[in-house]
mmCIF file with all atom_site columns, C-alpha atoms and ligand atoms in Angstrom:
data_model
loop_
_atom_site.group_PDB
_atom_site.id
_atom_site.type_symbol
_atom_site.label_atom_id
_atom_site.label_alt_id
_atom_site.label_comp_id
_atom_site.label_asym_id
_atom_site.label_entity_id
_atom_site.label_seq_id
_atom_site.pdbx_PDB_ins_code
_atom_site.Cartn_x
_atom_site.Cartn_y
_atom_site.Cartn_z
_atom_site.occupancy
_atom_site.B_iso_or_equiv
_atom_site.pdbx_formal_charge
_atom_site.auth_seq_id
_atom_site.auth_comp_id
_atom_site.auth_asym_id
_atom_site.auth_atom_id
_atom_site.pdbx_PDB_model_num
ATOM   1   C  CA  . MET A 1 1   ? 19.174  0.194   16.868  1.00 96.00 ? 1   MET A CA  1
ATOM   2   C  CA  . LYS A 1 2   ? 18.142  2.880   14.417  1.00 98.00 ? 2   LYS A CA  1
ATOM   3   C  CA  . VAL A 1 3   ? 15.911  2.748   11.379  1.00 98.00 ? 3   VAL A CA  1
ATOM   4   C  CA  . THR A 1 4   ? 18.063  2.078   8.347   1.00 98.00 ? 4   THR A CA  1
ATOM   5   C  CA  . ASN A 1 5   ? 18.072  -0.188  5.293   1.00 97.00 ? 5   ASN A CA  1
ATOM   6   C  CA  . GLY A 1 6   ? 17.705  -3.846  6.248   1.00 97.00 ? 6   GLY A CA  1
ATOM   7   C  CA  . VAL A 1 7   ? 15.789  -3.172  9.493   1.00 98.00 ? 7   VAL A CA  1
ATOM   8   C  CA  . VAL A 1 8   ? 12.216  -4.363  10.036  1.00 98.00 ? 8   VAL A CA  1
ATOM   9   C  CA  . VAL A 1 9   ? 10.198  -1.530  11.585  1.00 98.00 ? 9   VAL A CA  1
ATOM   10  C  CA  . SER A 1 10  ? 6.913   -2.046  13.476  1.00 98.00 ? 10  SER A CA  1
ATOM   11  C  CA  . LEU A 1 11  ? 4.670   0.997   13.429  1.00 97.00 ? 11  LEU A CA  1
ATOM   12  C  CA  . GLN A 1 12  ? 1.377   2.061   14.885  1.00 97.00 ? 12  GLN A CA  1
ATOM   13  C  CA  . TYR A 1 13  ? -0.084  4.547   12.447  1.00 97.00 ? 13  TYR A CA  1
ATOM   14  C  CA  . THR A 1 14  ? -3.155  6.534   11.631  1.00 97.00 ? 14  THR A CA  1
ATOM   15  C  CA  . LEU A 1 15  ? -3.526  7.990   8.184   1.00 96.00 ? 15  LEU A CA  1
ATOM   16  C  CA  . THR A 1 16  ? -5.764  11.014  7.588   1.00 97.00 ? 16  THR A CA  1
ATOM   17  C  CA  . ASP A 1 17  ? -6.429  13.132  4.509   1.00 93.00 ? 17  ASP A CA  1
ATOM   18  C  CA  . GLY A 1 18  ? -6.478  16.941  4.255   1.00 87.00 ? 18  GLY A CA  1
ATOM   19  C  CA  . SER A 1 19  ? -9.985  17.145  5.740   1.00 91.00 ? 19  SER A CA  1
ATOM   20  C  CA  . GLY A 1 20  ? -8.974  15.105  8.804   1.00 91.00 ? 20  GLY A CA  1
ATOM   21  C  CA  . GLU A 1 21  ? -10.905 12.010  7.721   1.00 94.00 ? 21  GLU A CA  1
ATOM   22  C  CA  . VAL A 1 22  ? -9.260  8.771   8.899   1.00 96.00 ? 22  VAL A CA  1
ATOM   23  C  CA  . LEU A 1 23  ? -8.384  6.652   5.845   1.00 94.00 ? 23  LEU A CA  1
ATOM   24  C  CA  . GLU A 1 24  ? -6.506  3.816   7.593   1.00 94.00 ? 24  GLU A CA  1
ATOM   25  C  CA  . SER A 1 25  ? -5.313  3.017   11.084  1.00 96.00 ? 25  SER A CA  1
ATOM   26  C  CA  . SER A 1 26  ? -3.460  0.194   12.803  1.00 95.00 ? 26  SER A CA  1
ATOM   27  C  CA  . VAL A 1 27  ? -4.414  1.452   16.273  1.00 93.00 ? 27  VAL A CA  1
ATOM   28  C  CA  . GLY A 1 28  ? -6.326  -1.195  18.184  1.00 91.00 ? 28  GLY A CA  1
ATOM   29  C  CA  . GLY A 1 29  ? -4.780  -3.931  16.052  1.00 93.00 ? 29  GLY A CA  1
ATOM   30  C  CA  . GLU A 1 30  ? -1.381  -5.319  15.147  1.00 92.00 ? 30  GLU A CA  1
ATOM   31  C  CA  . PRO A 1 31  ? 1.293   -2.772  14.246  1.00 95.00 ? 31  PRO A CA  1
ATOM   32  C  CA  . LEU A 1 32  ? 2.323   -2.591  10.604  1.00 95.00 ? 32  LEU A CA  1
ATOM   33  C  CA  . ALA A 1 33  ? 5.741   -4.173  10.000  1.00 96.00 ? 33  ALA A CA  1
ATOM   34  C  CA  . TYR A 1 34  ? 7.786   -3.266  6.943   1.00 96.00 ? 34  TYR A CA  1
ATOM   35  C  CA  . LEU A 1 35  ? 11.336  -3.719  5.700   1.00 97.00 ? 35  LEU A CA  1
ATOM   36  C  CA  . HIS A 1 36  ? 13.009  -0.302  5.561   1.00 98.00 ? 36  HIS A CA  1
ATOM   37  C  CA  . GLY A 1 37  ? 14.557  0.803   2.274   1.00 96.00 ? 37  GLY A CA  1
ATOM   38  C  CA  . GLU A 1 38  ? 12.416  -1.377  -0.007  1.00 95.00 ? 38  GLU A CA  1
ATOM   39  C  CA  . GLY A 1 39  ? 9.605   1.052   -0.814  1.00 92.00 ? 39  GLY A CA  1
ATOM   40  C  CA  . GLU A 1 40  ? 7.047   -0.972  1.164   1.00 92.00 ? 40  GLU A CA  1
ATOM   41  C  CA  . ILE A 1 41  ? 5.653   2.284   2.567   1.00 94.00 ? 41  ILE A CA  1
ATOM   42  C  CA  . VAL A 1 42  ? 5.291   5.646   0.784   1.00 94.00 ? 42  VAL A CA  1
ATOM   43  C  CA  . PRO A 1 43  ? 8.610   7.432   0.121   1.00 94.00 ? 43  PRO A CA  1
ATOM   44  C  CA  . GLY A 1 44  ? 7.791   10.538  2.208   1.00 94.00 ? 44  GLY A CA  1
ATOM   45  C  CA  . LEU A 1 45  ? 7.134   8.441   5.318   1.00 96.00 ? 45  LEU A CA  1
ATOM   46  C  CA  . GLU A 1 46  ? 10.168  6.206   4.793   1.00 97.00 ? 46  GLU A CA  1
ATOM   47  C  CA  . LYS A 1 47  ? 12.350  9.347   4.633   1.00 96.00 ? 47  LYS A CA  1
ATOM   48  C  CA  . THR A 1 48  ? 10.836  10.694  7.874   1.00 97.00 ? 48  THR A CA  1
ATOM   49  C  CA  . LEU A 1 49  ? 11.581  7.469   9.781   1.00 98.00 ? 49  LEU A CA  1
ATOM   50  C  CA  . GLU A 1 50  ? 15.186  7.064   8.574   1.00 98.00 ? 50  GLU A CA  1
ATOM   51  C  CA  . GLY A 1 51  ? 17.638  7.196   11.525  1.00 98.00 ? 51  GLY A CA  1
ATOM   52  C  CA  . GLN A 1 52  ? 14.917  7.146   14.231  1.00 98.00 ? 52  GLN A CA  1
ATOM   53  C  CA  . GLU A 1 53  ? 14.641  4.797   17.229  1.00 98.00 ? 53  GLU A CA  1
ATOM   54  C  CA  . ILE A 1 54  ? 11.944  2.856   19.138  1.00 98.00 ? 54  ILE A CA  1
ATOM   55  C  CA  . GLY A 1 55  ? 9.469   5.250   20.759  1.00 98.00 ? 55  GLY A CA  1
ATOM   56  C  CA  . PHE A 1 56  ? 9.869   7.892   18.062  1.00 98.00 ? 56  PHE A CA  1
ATOM   57  C  CA  . LYS A 1 57  ? 6.520   9.578   17.510  1.00 98.00 ? 57  LYS A CA  1
ATOM   58  C  CA  . THR A 1 58  ? 5.584   12.120  14.926  1.00 97.00 ? 58  THR A CA  1
ATOM   59  C  CA  . LYS A 1 59  ? 2.807   13.552  12.837  1.00 97.00 ? 59  LYS A CA  1
ATOM   60  C  CA  . VAL A 1 60  ? 3.933   14.311  9.324   1.00 96.00 ? 60  VAL A CA  1
ATOM   61  C  CA  . THR A 1 61  ? 2.090   15.512  6.237   1.00 96.00 ? 61  THR A CA  1
ATOM   62  C  CA  . VAL A 1 62  ? 3.393   13.938  3.056   1.00 96.00 ? 62  VAL A CA  1
ATOM   63  C  CA  . PRO A 1 63  ? 2.525   15.691  -0.230  1.00 95.00 ? 63  PRO A CA  1
ATOM   64  C  CA  . ALA A 1 64  ? 0.773   13.530  -2.856  1.00 95.00 ? 64  ALA A CA  1
ATOM   65  C  CA  . ALA A 1 65  ? 3.957   13.347  -4.971  1.00 94.00 ? 65  ALA A CA  1
ATOM   66  C  CA  . GLU A 1 66  ? 5.783   11.686  -2.034  1.00 94.00 ? 66  GLU A CA  1
ATOM   67  C  CA  . ALA A 1 67  ? 2.812   9.468   -1.190  1.00 94.00 ? 67  ALA A CA  1
ATOM   68  C  CA  . TYR A 1 68  ? 0.717   7.685   -3.832  1.00 92.00 ? 68  TYR A CA  1
ATOM   69  C  CA  . GLY A 1 69  ? 1.546   10.159  -6.614  1.00 93.00 ? 69  GLY A CA  1
ATOM   70  C  CA  . GLU A 1 70  ? -0.585  12.647  -8.509  1.00 94.00 ? 70  GLU A CA  1
ATOM   71  C  CA  . ARG A 1 71  ? -3.789  11.561  -10.202 1.00 94.00 ? 71  ARG A CA  1
ATOM   72  C  CA  . ASP A 1 72  ? -3.454  10.529  -13.837 1.00 94.00 ? 72  ASP A CA  1
ATOM   73  C  CA  . GLU A 1 73  ? -6.607  11.383  -15.798 1.00 93.00 ? 73  GLU A CA  1
ATOM   74  C  CA  . ASP A 1 74  ? -5.489  8.960   -18.544 1.00 94.00 ? 74  ASP A CA  1
ATOM   75  C  CA  . ALA A 1 75  ? -6.006  6.213   -15.976 1.00 93.00 ? 75  ALA A CA  1
ATOM   76  C  CA  . VAL A 1 76  ? -9.761  6.780   -16.135 1.00 95.00 ? 76  VAL A CA  1
ATOM   77  C  CA  . ILE A 1 77  ? -10.979 4.318   -18.760 1.00 93.00 ? 77  ILE A CA  1
ATOM   78  C  CA  . GLU A 1 78  ? -14.124 2.635   -20.002 1.00 94.00 ? 78  GLU A CA  1
ATOM   79  C  CA  . ALA A 1 79  ? -13.993 -1.149  -19.828 1.00 91.00 ? 79  ALA A CA  1
ATOM   80  C  CA  . PRO A 1 80  ? -16.412 -3.406  -21.715 1.00 93.00 ? 80  PRO A CA  1
ATOM   81  C  CA  . LYS A 1 81  ? -18.843 -5.611  -19.799 1.00 90.00 ? 81  LYS A CA  1
ATOM   82  C  CA  . ASP A 1 82  ? -17.256 -8.915  -20.802 1.00 90.00 ? 82  ASP A CA  1
ATOM   83  C  CA  . GLU A 1 83  ? -13.954 -7.879  -19.158 1.00 86.00 ? 83  GLU A CA  1
ATOM   84  C  CA  . LEU A 1 84  ? -15.591 -6.962  -15.851 1.00 86.00 ? 84  LEU A CA  1
ATOM   85  C  CA  . PRO A 1 85  ? -16.789 -8.974  -12.867 1.00 84.00 ? 85  PRO A CA  1
ATOM   86  C  CA  . GLU A 1 86  ? -20.571 -9.312  -12.510 1.00 86.00 ? 86  GLU A CA  1
ATOM   87  C  CA  . GLY A 1 87  ? -22.624 -7.019  -10.297 1.00 89.00 ? 87  GLY A CA  1
ATOM   88  C  CA  . LEU A 1 88  ? -20.273 -4.028  -10.007 1.00 90.00 ? 88  LEU A CA  1
ATOM   89  C  CA  . GLU A 1 89  ? -21.586 -1.047  -8.094  1.00 94.00 ? 89  GLU A CA  1
ATOM   90  C  CA  . VAL A 1 90  ? -20.666 2.624   -8.394  1.00 96.00 ? 90  VAL A CA  1
ATOM   91  C  CA  . GLY A 1 91  ? -18.058 3.570   -5.795  1.00 94.00 ? 91  GLY A CA  1
ATOM   92  C  CA  . GLU A 1 92  ? -16.893 -0.011  -5.386  1.00 93.00 ? 92  GLU A CA  1
ATOM   93  C  CA  . GLU A 1 93  ? -13.151 -0.664  -5.110  1.00 89.00 ? 93  GLU A CA  1
ATOM   94  C  CA  . VAL A 1 94  ? -12.104 -3.797  -6.952  1.00 85.00 ? 94  VAL A CA  1
ATOM   95  C  CA  . PHE A 1 95  ? -8.841  -5.666  -6.430  1.00 82.00 ? 95  PHE A CA  1
ATOM   96  C  CA  . GLY A 1 96  ? -8.033  -8.267  -9.014  1.00 76.00 ? 96  GLY A CA  1
ATOM   97  C  CA  . GLU A 1 97  ? -5.640  -9.425  -11.671 1.00 75.00 ? 97  GLU A CA  1
ATOM   98  C  CA  . ASP A 1 98  ? -5.230  -8.367  -15.254 1.00 72.00 ? 98  ASP A CA  1
ATOM   99  C  CA  . PRO A 1 99  ? -5.065  -11.047 -17.989 1.00 73.00 ? 99  PRO A CA  1
ATOM   100 C  CA  . ASP A 1 100 ? -1.292  -11.392 -17.391 1.00 82.00 ? 100 ASP A CA  1
ATOM   101 C  CA  . GLY A 1 101 ? -1.845  -12.096 -13.702 1.00 80.00 ? 101 GLY A CA  1
ATOM   102 C  CA  . GLU A 1 102 ? -0.527  -8.709  -12.539 1.00 78.00 ? 102 GLU A CA  1
ATOM   103 C  CA  . PRO A 1 103 ? -2.403  -7.276  -9.538  1.00 77.00 ? 103 PRO A CA  1
ATOM   104 C  CA  . ILE A 1 104 ? -4.645  -4.340  -10.386 1.00 80.00 ? 104 ILE A CA  1
ATOM   105 C  CA  . SER A 1 105 ? -7.136  -2.249  -8.475  1.00 84.00 ? 105 SER A CA  1
ATOM   106 C  CA  . PHE A 1 106 ? -9.716  0.237   -9.591  1.00 91.00 ? 106 PHE A CA  1
ATOM   107 C  CA  . THR A 1 107 ? -12.721 2.217   -8.440  1.00 93.00 ? 107 THR A CA  1
ATOM   108 C  CA  . VAL A 1 108 ? -16.010 2.055   -10.357 1.00 95.00 ? 108 VAL A CA  1
ATOM   109 C  CA  . LEU A 1 109 ? -16.975 5.645   -11.248 1.00 96.00 ? 109 LEU A CA  1
ATOM   110 C  CA  . LYS A 1 110 ? -19.995 4.992   -13.446 1.00 96.00 ? 110 LYS A CA  1
ATOM   111 C  CA  . LEU A 1 111 ? -21.894 2.143   -15.044 1.00 95.00 ? 111 LEU A CA  1
ATOM   112 C  CA  . THR A 1 112 ? -22.506 2.594   -18.768 1.00 95.00 ? 112 THR A CA  1
ATOM   113 C  CA  . GLU A 1 113 ? -24.531 0.773   -21.397 1.00 93.00 ? 113 GLU A CA  1
ATOM   114 C  CA  . ASN A 1 114 ? -21.457 -1.112  -22.607 1.00 92.00 ? 114 ASN A CA  1
ATOM   115 C  CA  . GLY A 1 115 ? -19.605 -1.590  -19.341 1.00 93.00 ? 115 GLY A CA  1
ATOM   116 C  CA  . ALA A 1 116 ? -18.234 0.785   -16.747 1.00 95.00 ? 116 ALA A CA  1
ATOM   117 C  CA  . ILE A 1 117 ? -16.017 3.826   -16.328 1.00 96.00 ? 117 ILE A CA  1
ATOM   118 C  CA  . LEU A 1 118 ? -13.122 2.812   -14.098 1.00 94.00 ? 118 LEU A CA  1
ATOM   119 C  CA  . ASP A 1 119 ? -10.585 4.890   -12.229 1.00 95.00 ? 119 ASP A CA  1
ATOM   120 C  CA  . MET A 1 120 ? -7.302  2.946   -12.171 1.00 92.00 ? 120 MET A CA  1
ATOM   121 C  CA  . ASN A 1 121 ? -5.619  5.553   -9.932  1.00 92.00 ? 121 ASN A CA  1
ATOM   122 C  CA  . HIS A 1 122 ? -4.783  4.502   -6.381  1.00 89.00 ? 122 HIS A CA  1
ATOM   123 C  CA  . PRO A 1 123 ? -7.660  5.673   -4.142  1.00 87.00 ? 123 PRO A CA  1
ATOM   124 C  CA  . PHE A 1 124 ? -5.188  7.938   -2.295  1.00 91.00 ? 124 PHE A CA  1
ATOM   125 C  CA  . ALA A 1 125 ? -3.543  9.367   -5.454  1.00 93.00 ? 125 ALA A CA  1
ATOM   126 C  CA  . GLY A 1 126 ? -3.552  13.176  -5.562  1.00 93.00 ? 126 GLY A CA  1
ATOM   127 C  CA  . LYS A 1 127 ? -4.026  13.432  -1.801  1.00 93.00 ? 127 LYS A CA  1
ATOM   128 C  CA  . ASP A 1 128 ? -1.682  15.002  0.704   1.00 95.00 ? 128 ASP A CA  1
ATOM   129 C  CA  . LEU A 1 129 ? -1.627  12.466  3.530   1.00 96.00 ? 129 LEU A CA  1
ATOM   130 C  CA  . THR A 1 130 ? -0.993  12.997  7.225   1.00 97.00 ? 130 THR A CA  1
ATOM   131 C  CA  . PHE A 1 131 ? 0.614   10.109  9.099   1.00 97.00 ? 131 PHE A CA  1
ATOM   132 C  CA  . ASP A 1 132 ? 0.493   9.929   12.877  1.00 97.00 ? 132 ASP A CA  1
ATOM   133 C  CA  . VAL A 1 133 ? 3.131   7.291   13.601  1.00 98.00 ? 133 VAL A CA  1
ATOM   134 C  CA  . GLU A 1 134 ? 4.971   5.689   16.501  1.00 98.00 ? 134 GLU A CA  1
ATOM   135 C  CA  . ILE A 1 135 ? 7.846   3.215   16.175  1.00 98.00 ? 135 ILE A CA  1
ATOM   136 C  CA  . MET A 1 136 ? 6.956   0.184   18.318  1.00 97.00 ? 136 MET A CA  1
ATOM   137 C  CA  . GLY A 1 137 ? 9.766   -2.199  17.407  1.00 97.00 ? 137 GLY A CA  1
ATOM   138 C  CA  . LEU A 1 138 ? 12.962  -2.603  15.408  1.00 98.00 ? 138 LEU A CA  1
ATOM   139 C  CA  . ARG A 1 139 ? 14.839  -5.765  14.494  1.00 98.00 ? 139 ARG A CA  1
ATOM   140 C  CA  . PRO A 1 140 ? 17.326  -6.824  11.860  1.00 98.00 ? 140 PRO A CA  1
ATOM   141 C  CA  . ALA A 1 141 ? 15.647  -8.444  8.864   1.00 97.00 ? 141 ALA A CA  1
ATOM   142 C  CA  . THR A 1 142 ? 16.262  -12.142 8.255   1.00 97.00 ? 142 THR A CA  1
ATOM   143 C  CA  . GLU A 1 143 ? 18.214  -13.202 5.180   1.00 96.00 ? 143 GLU A CA  1
ATOM   144 C  CA  . GLU A 1 144 ? 15.010  -14.468 3.665   1.00 96.00 ? 144 GLU A CA  1
ATOM   145 C  CA  . GLU A 1 145 ? 13.256  -11.122 4.214   1.00 96.00 ? 145 GLU A CA  1
ATOM   146 C  CA  . ILE A 1 146 ? 16.178  -9.256  2.597   1.00 96.00 ? 146 ILE A CA  1
ATOM   147 C  CA  . GLU A 1 147 ? 16.069  -11.653 -0.339  1.00 95.00 ? 147 GLU A CA  1
ATOM   148 C  CA  . HIS A 1 148 ? 12.305  -11.132 -0.718  1.00 94.00 ? 148 HIS A CA  1
ATOM   149 C  CA  . GLY A 1 149 ? 12.423  -7.362  -0.107  1.00 94.00 ? 149 GLY A CA  1
ATOM   150 C  CA  . HIS A 1 150 ? 9.628   -7.348  2.510   1.00 94.00 ? 150 HIS A CA  1
ATOM   151 C  CA  . ALA A 1 151 ? 8.919   -8.118  6.172   1.00 95.00 ? 151 ALA A CA  1
ATOM   152 C  CA  . HIS A 1 152 ? 7.435   -11.500 7.101   1.00 95.00 ? 152 HIS A CA  1
ATOM   153 C  CA  . ASP A 1 153 ? 5.540   -10.512 10.268  1.00 91.00 ? 153 ASP A CA  1
ATOM   154 C  CA  . GLY A 1 154 ? 2.195   -10.988 8.559   1.00 81.00 ? 154 GLY A CA  1
ATOM   155 C  CA  . GLY A 1 155 ? 3.458   -14.002 6.590   1.00 88.00 ? 155 GLY A CA  1
ATOM   156 C  CA  . CYS A 1 156 ? 5.067   -14.028 3.198   1.00 88.00 ? 156 CYS A CA  1
ATOM   157 C  CA  . GLU A 1 157 ? 2.968   -12.845 0.310   1.00 75.00 ? 157 GLU A CA  1
ATOM   158 C  CA  . ASP A 1 158 ? 5.251   -14.759 -2.100  1.00 71.00 ? 158 ASP A CA  1
ATOM   159 C  CA  . GLU A 1 159 ? 4.803   -18.064 -0.285  1.00 63.00 ? 159 GLU A CA  1
ATOM   160 C  CA  . PHE A 1 160 ? 2.100   -19.319 -2.605  1.00 54.00 ? 160 PHE A CA  1
ATOM   161 C  CA  . GLU A 1 161 ? 4.236   -18.550 -5.675  1.00 54.00 ? 161 GLU A CA  1
ATOM   162 C  CA  . ASP A 1 162 ? 7.314   -20.108 -4.058  1.00 53.00 ? 162 ASP A CA  1
ATOM   163 C  CA  . GLU A 1 163 ? 5.414   -23.294 -3.314  1.00 54.00 ? 163 GLU A CA  1
ATOM   164 C  CA  . GLN A 1 164 ? 4.182   -23.452 -6.874  1.00 53.00 ? 164 GLN A CA  1
ATOM   165 C  CA  . ALA A 1 165 ? 7.716   -22.887 -8.185  1.00 53.00 ? 165 ALA A CA  1
ATOM   166 C  CA  . GLU A 1 166 ? 9.085   -25.723 -6.055  1.00 53.00 ? 166 GLU A CA  1
ATOM   167 C  CA  . ASP A 1 167 ? 6.516   -28.243 -7.321  1.00 52.00 ? 167 ASP A CA  1
HETATM 168 ZN ZN1 . LIG B 2 .   ? 8.570   -13.122 1.495   1.00 65.74 ? 1   LIG B ZN1 1
#
């Protein structure tokens, strides 16, 4: 079997930035499983893995544009206190929901009198990223995975919503 659309790929990976600092790694834990062709991983890495087989190992540097995109300085905003969680600290990464329930994440750059300066860019935006990867497993995706557009190895992130919808 080769990596192509509709295949679930299990990967061991280590992600480093331009200075060699490790940003993320699956080594020593469960491999990352993703459904190929659905944009679950950054485009530059997905392209590199296309057509490869189990045991394929590589180290590839993906430019920011093919990873988490360039930084957008308009995404640095000041938010008023009453819209922010209590007790924020500078440098903290916050994952939450906006008022419409859409997932958002931001980094606290500075606390101000009225609130805080937030960076809504992805923490890895603007960075060229080096991926050290090895393909550990390949299998055809289930119908349900194809329908959902993601792998279910770590459970289904939509399950909660699905359950609510069925009630
Ligand atoms: Zn799912």
